[in-house]
XYZ file of C-alpha atoms in Angstrom:
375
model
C -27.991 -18.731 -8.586
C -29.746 -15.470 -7.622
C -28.898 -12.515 -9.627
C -29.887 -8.668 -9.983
C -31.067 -7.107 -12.316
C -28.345 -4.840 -12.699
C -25.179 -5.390 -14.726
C -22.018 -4.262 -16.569
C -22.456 -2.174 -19.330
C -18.597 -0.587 -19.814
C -15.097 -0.062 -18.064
C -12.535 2.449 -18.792
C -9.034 2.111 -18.508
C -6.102 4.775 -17.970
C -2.795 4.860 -18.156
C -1.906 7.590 -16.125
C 1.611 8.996 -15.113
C 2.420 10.360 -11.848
C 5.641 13.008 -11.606
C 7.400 12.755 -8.736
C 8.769 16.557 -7.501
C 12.028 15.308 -6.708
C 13.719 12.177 -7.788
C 13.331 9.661 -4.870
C 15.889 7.114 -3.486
C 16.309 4.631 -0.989
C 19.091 1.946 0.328
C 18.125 0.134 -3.472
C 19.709 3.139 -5.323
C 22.822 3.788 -2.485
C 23.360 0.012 -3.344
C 23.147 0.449 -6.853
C 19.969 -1.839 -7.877
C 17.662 0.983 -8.622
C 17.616 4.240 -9.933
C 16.145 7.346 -8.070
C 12.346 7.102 -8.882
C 11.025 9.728 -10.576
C 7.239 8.805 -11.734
C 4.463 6.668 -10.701
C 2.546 5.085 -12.924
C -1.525 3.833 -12.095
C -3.828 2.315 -14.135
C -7.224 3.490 -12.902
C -10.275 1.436 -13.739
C -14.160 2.826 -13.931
C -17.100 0.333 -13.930
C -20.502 1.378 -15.193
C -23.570 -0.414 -15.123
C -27.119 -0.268 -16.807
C -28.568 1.000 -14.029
C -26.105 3.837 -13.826
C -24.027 2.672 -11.303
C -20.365 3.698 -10.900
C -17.197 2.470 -9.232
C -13.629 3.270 -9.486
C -10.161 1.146 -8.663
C -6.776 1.844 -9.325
C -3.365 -0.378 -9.189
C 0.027 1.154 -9.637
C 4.099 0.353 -10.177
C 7.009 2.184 -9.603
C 9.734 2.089 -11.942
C 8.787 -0.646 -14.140
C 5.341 -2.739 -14.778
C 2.784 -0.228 -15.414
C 2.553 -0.413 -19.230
C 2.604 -4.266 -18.953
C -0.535 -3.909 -16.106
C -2.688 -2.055 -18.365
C -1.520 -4.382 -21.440
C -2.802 -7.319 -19.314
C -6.449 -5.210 -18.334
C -7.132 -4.162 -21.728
C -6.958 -8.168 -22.576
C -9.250 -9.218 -18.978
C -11.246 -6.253 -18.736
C -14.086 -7.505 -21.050
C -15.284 -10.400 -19.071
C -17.060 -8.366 -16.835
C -19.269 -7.011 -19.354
C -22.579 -8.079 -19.011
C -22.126 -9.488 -15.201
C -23.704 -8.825 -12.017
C -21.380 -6.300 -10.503
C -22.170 -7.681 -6.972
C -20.225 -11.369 -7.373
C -16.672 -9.749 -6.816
C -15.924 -12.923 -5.818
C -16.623 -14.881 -8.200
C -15.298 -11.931 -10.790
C -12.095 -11.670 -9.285
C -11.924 -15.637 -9.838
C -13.118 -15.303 -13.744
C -10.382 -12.771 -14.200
C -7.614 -14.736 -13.114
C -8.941 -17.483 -15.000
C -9.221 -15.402 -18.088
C -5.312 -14.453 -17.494
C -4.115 -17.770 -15.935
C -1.428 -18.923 -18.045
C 0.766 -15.767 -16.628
C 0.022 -16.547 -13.196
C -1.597 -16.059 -9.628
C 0.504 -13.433 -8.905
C 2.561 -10.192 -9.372
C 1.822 -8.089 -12.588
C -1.307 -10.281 -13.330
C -3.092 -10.132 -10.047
C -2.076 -6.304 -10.189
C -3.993 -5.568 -13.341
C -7.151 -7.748 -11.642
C -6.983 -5.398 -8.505
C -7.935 -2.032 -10.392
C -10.944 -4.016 -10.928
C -11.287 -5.414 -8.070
C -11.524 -1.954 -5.808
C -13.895 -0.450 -8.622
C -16.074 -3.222 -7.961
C -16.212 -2.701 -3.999
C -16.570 0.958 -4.939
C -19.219 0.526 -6.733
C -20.741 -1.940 -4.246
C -20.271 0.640 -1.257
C -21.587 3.571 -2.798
C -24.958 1.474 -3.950
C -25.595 0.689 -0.110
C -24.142 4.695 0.431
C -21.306 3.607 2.780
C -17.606 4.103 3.429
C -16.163 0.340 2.145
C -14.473 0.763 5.650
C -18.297 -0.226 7.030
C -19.765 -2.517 4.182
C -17.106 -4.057 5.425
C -17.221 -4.151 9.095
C -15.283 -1.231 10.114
C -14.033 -1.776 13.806
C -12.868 1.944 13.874
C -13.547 5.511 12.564
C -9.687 6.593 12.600
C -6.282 4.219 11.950
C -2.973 5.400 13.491
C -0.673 6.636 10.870
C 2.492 7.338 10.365
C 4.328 9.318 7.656
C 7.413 7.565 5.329
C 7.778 9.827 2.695
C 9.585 12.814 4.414
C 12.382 9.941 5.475
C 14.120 9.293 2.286
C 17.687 9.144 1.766
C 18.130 11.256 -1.022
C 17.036 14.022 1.594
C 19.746 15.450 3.545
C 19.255 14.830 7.786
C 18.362 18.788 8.428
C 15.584 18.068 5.971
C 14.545 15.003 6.942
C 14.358 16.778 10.318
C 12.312 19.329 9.630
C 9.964 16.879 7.368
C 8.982 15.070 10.759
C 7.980 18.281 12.487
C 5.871 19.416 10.046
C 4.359 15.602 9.766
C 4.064 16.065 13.295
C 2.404 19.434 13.453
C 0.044 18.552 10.869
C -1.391 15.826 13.322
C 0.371 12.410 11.822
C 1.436 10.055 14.330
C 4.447 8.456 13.744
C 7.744 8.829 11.123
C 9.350 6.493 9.780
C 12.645 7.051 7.988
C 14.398 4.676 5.524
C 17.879 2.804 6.359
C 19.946 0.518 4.745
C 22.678 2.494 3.259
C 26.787 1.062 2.478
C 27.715 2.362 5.663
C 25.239 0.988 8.587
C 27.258 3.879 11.133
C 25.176 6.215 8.923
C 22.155 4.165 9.128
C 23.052 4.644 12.887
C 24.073 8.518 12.953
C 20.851 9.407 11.285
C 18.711 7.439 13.585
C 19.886 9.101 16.482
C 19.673 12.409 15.420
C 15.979 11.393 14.470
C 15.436 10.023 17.692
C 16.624 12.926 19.464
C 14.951 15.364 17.823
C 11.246 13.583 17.652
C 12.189 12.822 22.051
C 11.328 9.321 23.410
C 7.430 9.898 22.955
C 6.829 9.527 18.949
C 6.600 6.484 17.385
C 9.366 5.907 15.128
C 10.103 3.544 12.417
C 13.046 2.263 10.290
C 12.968 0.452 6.756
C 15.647 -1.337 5.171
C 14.248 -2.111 2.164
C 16.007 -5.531 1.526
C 19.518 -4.057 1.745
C 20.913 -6.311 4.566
C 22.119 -9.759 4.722
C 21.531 -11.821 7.857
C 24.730 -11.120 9.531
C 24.023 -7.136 8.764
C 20.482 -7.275 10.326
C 21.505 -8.952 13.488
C 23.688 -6.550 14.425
C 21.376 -3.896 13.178
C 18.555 -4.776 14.949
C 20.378 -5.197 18.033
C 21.987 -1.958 18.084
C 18.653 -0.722 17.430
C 16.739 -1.776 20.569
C 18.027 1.523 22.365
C 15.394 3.657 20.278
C 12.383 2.245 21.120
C 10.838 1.228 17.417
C 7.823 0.394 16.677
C 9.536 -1.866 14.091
C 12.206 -2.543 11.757
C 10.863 -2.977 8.321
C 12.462 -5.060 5.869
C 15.456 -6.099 7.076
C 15.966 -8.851 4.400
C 15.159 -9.675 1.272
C 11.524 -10.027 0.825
C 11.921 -13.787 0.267
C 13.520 -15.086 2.985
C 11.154 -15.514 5.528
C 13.239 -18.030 7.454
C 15.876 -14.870 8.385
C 12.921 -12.804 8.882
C 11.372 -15.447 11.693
C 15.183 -15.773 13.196
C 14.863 -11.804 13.928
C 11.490 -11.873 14.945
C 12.734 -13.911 17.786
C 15.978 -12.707 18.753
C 14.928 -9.121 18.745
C 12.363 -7.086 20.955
C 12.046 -4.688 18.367
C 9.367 -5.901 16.404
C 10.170 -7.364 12.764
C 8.004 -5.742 9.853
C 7.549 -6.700 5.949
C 5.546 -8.166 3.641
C 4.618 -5.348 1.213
C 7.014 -6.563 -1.779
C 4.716 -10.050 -1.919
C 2.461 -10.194 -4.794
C 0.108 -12.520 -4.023
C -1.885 -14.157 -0.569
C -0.219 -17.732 -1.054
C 3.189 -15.716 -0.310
C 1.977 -14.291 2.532
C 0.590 -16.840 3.699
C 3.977 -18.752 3.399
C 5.600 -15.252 5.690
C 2.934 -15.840 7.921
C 3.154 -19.937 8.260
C 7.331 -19.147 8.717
C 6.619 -16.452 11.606
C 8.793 -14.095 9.606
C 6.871 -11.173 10.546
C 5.249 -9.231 13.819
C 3.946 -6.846 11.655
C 2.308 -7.987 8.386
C 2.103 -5.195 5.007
C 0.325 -5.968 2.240
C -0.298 -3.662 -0.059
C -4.146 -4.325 -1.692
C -3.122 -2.953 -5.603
C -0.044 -5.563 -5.461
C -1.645 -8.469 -4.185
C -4.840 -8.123 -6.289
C -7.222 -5.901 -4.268
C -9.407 -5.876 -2.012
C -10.917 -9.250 -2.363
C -7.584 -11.013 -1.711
C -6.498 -8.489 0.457
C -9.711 -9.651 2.998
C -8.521 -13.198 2.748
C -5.005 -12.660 3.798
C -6.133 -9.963 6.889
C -8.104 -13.248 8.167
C -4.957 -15.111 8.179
C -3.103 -12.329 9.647
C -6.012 -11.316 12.400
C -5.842 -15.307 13.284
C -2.285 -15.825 14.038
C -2.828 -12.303 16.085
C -0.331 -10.336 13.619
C -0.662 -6.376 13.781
C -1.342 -4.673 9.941
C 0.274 -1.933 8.675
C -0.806 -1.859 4.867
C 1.781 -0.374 2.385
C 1.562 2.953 0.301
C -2.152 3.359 -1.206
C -3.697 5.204 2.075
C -6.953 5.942 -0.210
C -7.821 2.215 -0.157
C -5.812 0.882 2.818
C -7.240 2.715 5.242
C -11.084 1.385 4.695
C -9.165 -1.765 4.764
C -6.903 -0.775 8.078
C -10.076 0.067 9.874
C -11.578 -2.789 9.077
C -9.164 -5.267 10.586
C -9.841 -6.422 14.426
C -6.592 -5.476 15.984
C -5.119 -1.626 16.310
C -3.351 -1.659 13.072
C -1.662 1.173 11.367
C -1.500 2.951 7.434
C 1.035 4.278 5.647
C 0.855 8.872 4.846
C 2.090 9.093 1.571
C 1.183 12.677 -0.028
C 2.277 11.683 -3.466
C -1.091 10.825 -4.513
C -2.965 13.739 -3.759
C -3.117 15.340 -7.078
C -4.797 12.298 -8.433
C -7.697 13.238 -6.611
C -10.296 16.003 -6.351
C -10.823 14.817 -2.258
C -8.157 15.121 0.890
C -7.813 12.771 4.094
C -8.368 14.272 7.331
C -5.434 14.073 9.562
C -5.839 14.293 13.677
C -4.625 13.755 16.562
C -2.420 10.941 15.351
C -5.209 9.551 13.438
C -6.403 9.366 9.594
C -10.048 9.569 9.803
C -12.323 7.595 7.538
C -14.225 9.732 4.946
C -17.621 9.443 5.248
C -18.159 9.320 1.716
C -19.591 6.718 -0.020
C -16.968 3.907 -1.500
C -13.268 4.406 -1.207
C -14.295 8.226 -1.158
C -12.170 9.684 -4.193
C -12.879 11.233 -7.533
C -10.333 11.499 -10.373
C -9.068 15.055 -10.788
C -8.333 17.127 -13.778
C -4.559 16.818 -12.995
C -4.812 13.033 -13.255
C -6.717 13.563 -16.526
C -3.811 15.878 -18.059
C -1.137 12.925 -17.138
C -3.404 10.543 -18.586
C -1.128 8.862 -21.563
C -3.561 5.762 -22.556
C -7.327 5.364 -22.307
C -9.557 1.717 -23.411
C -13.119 1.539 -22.976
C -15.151 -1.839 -23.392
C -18.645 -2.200 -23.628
């Protein structure tokens, strides 16, 4: 097997906490399965190499999981010592080998994928490219759209006035959340969305699980009026056979996929028809080496992309993909970082720094509440 001469010397793990400025909600917490979310929490990995080489990844969970990720990468994180950093392949294999008795997916896979993207960081900045083109980018900008202005803990005047100044600050579409007890409010606040943005913007709704089958039908088809782009989890995550049964009744296009941990459940989505528009989300699935496997998949059975949360990875990954796809504008994750995304026209424009294009910040370092270091 050819090898370089380069390899592994140490990675660094944190444990770092993200406040969130106002406690979030969506139909989970109306329906009483969640509580308002109020903190993020990431485990960010940092590869270093003999040769003084540097890459860093990050996963993340909301709610509950993130202790239990960084448990699980302090245990894996020490087979890569002493490897050639440029097999990710075959490293993202060894380290769900090294953890396989817990599984192919979810929390497992999760702890592998802040690994993962340190690994294609690293790669990317060593051949002093965007990972959008090492990998193949087949566009400089992705259409985005904004989500987090659309919560339902936010009042409609504010919600509102969120989408303007998404708007005005060049993003190209808004999504708002649905989903709540009372579907004529689901209703009532789409209109007045609708109506305000005019027929032009793209606008999208998410359910987040919170309807059964009977629920969504009736949903989706009082829907069509507005014009979405698509309707984003209708149904629980799972059920991929209600999820193909609206794909075909409705011309609104059917949306989810971002609550799957792992390809072989996408795949399954995908194999069911359950969705027009696929959303993985890279940290949840296991990065971005599984994350290419299942866009080849998706890109074959001509499904349009529209990765979840994450923009800082996703959109090297959006670009990437051979049909017009779309990422997600989440601001929450700004203060991490010491770098912004540019925002035009519509568009997110790829950095055109090397890797993923981000540097830790001070902030993240002050809400850093664990650190591990192997060597």
């Amino acid at each position: 097997m050819m090898t370089s001469a380069d390899r592994i010397a140490r990675v660094r793990l944190s444990s770092v906490y993200l406040p969130l400025d106002t406690p979030v909600s969506d139909a989970k917490v109306l329906t009483g399965r969640q509580r308002p979310m109020t903190e993020i929490a990431f485990l960010f990995a940092e590869i270093g190499t003999e040769q003084g080489h540097e890459g860093i990844g990050f996963a993340y969970s909301k709610r509950a999981g993130g202790p239990g990720q960084y448990a699980h990468a302090k245990e894996i994180a020490g087979n890569l010592v002493g490897e050639d950093p440029n097999d990710i392949a075959r490293l993202w294999d060894k380290l769900c080998w090294a953890g396989a008795s817990v599984g192919r997916s979810g929390l497992s896979v999760q702890a592998i994928a802040a690994l993962d993207v340190a690994l294609w960081d690293m790669k990317a900045k060593r051949a002093s490219l965007p990972l959008a083109k090492l990998l193949g980018a087949h566009r400089d900008s992705v259409r985005c759209y904004n989500t987090s202005g659309g919560f339902l803990h936010a009042p409609i005047e504010q919600v509102l006035d969120n989408a303007s100044a998404a708007l005005e600050r060049g993003i190209g579409g808004i999504k708002i959340k649905v989903g709540q007890p009372d579907t004529r409010a689901d209703l009532a606040r789409l209109k007045a969305v609708r109506e305000h943005l005019g027929e032009q913007v793209p606008l999208m709704v998410d359910a987040n699980q919170q309807w059964d089958r009977p629920t969504a039908a009736r949903m989706g088809r009082a829907m069509e009026e507005y014009g979405l782009v698509w309707i984003e989890e209708p149904l629980d995550a799972y059920d991929h056979a209600g999820h193909a049964a609206l794909a075909a009744a409705l011309d609104t296009p059917i949306a989810t996929g971002e609550m799957l941990t792992s390809v072989g459940e996408h795949a399954e989505l995908i194999r069911a028809r359950g969705a027009d528009v696929i959303q993985p989300d890279a940290p949840r699935i296991g990065g971005v080496t599984p994350f290419l496997r299942l866009a080849a998949l998706a890109e074959h059975e001509k499904l349009q992309l529209a990765p979840h949360f994450a923009m800082e990875i996703h959109l090297h990954l959006a670009a990437a993909y051979a049909l017009e796809p779309w990422v997600e504008h989440f601001e929450w994750l700004e203060p991490l970082f010491n770098e912004r995304l540019e925002i035009r026209d519509g568009r997110m424009l790829v950095p055109d720094r090397p890797g993923i294009g981000v540097t830790l910040s001070e902030q993240a370092a002050k809400w850093t509440a664990e650190r591990y270091e192997t060597t």
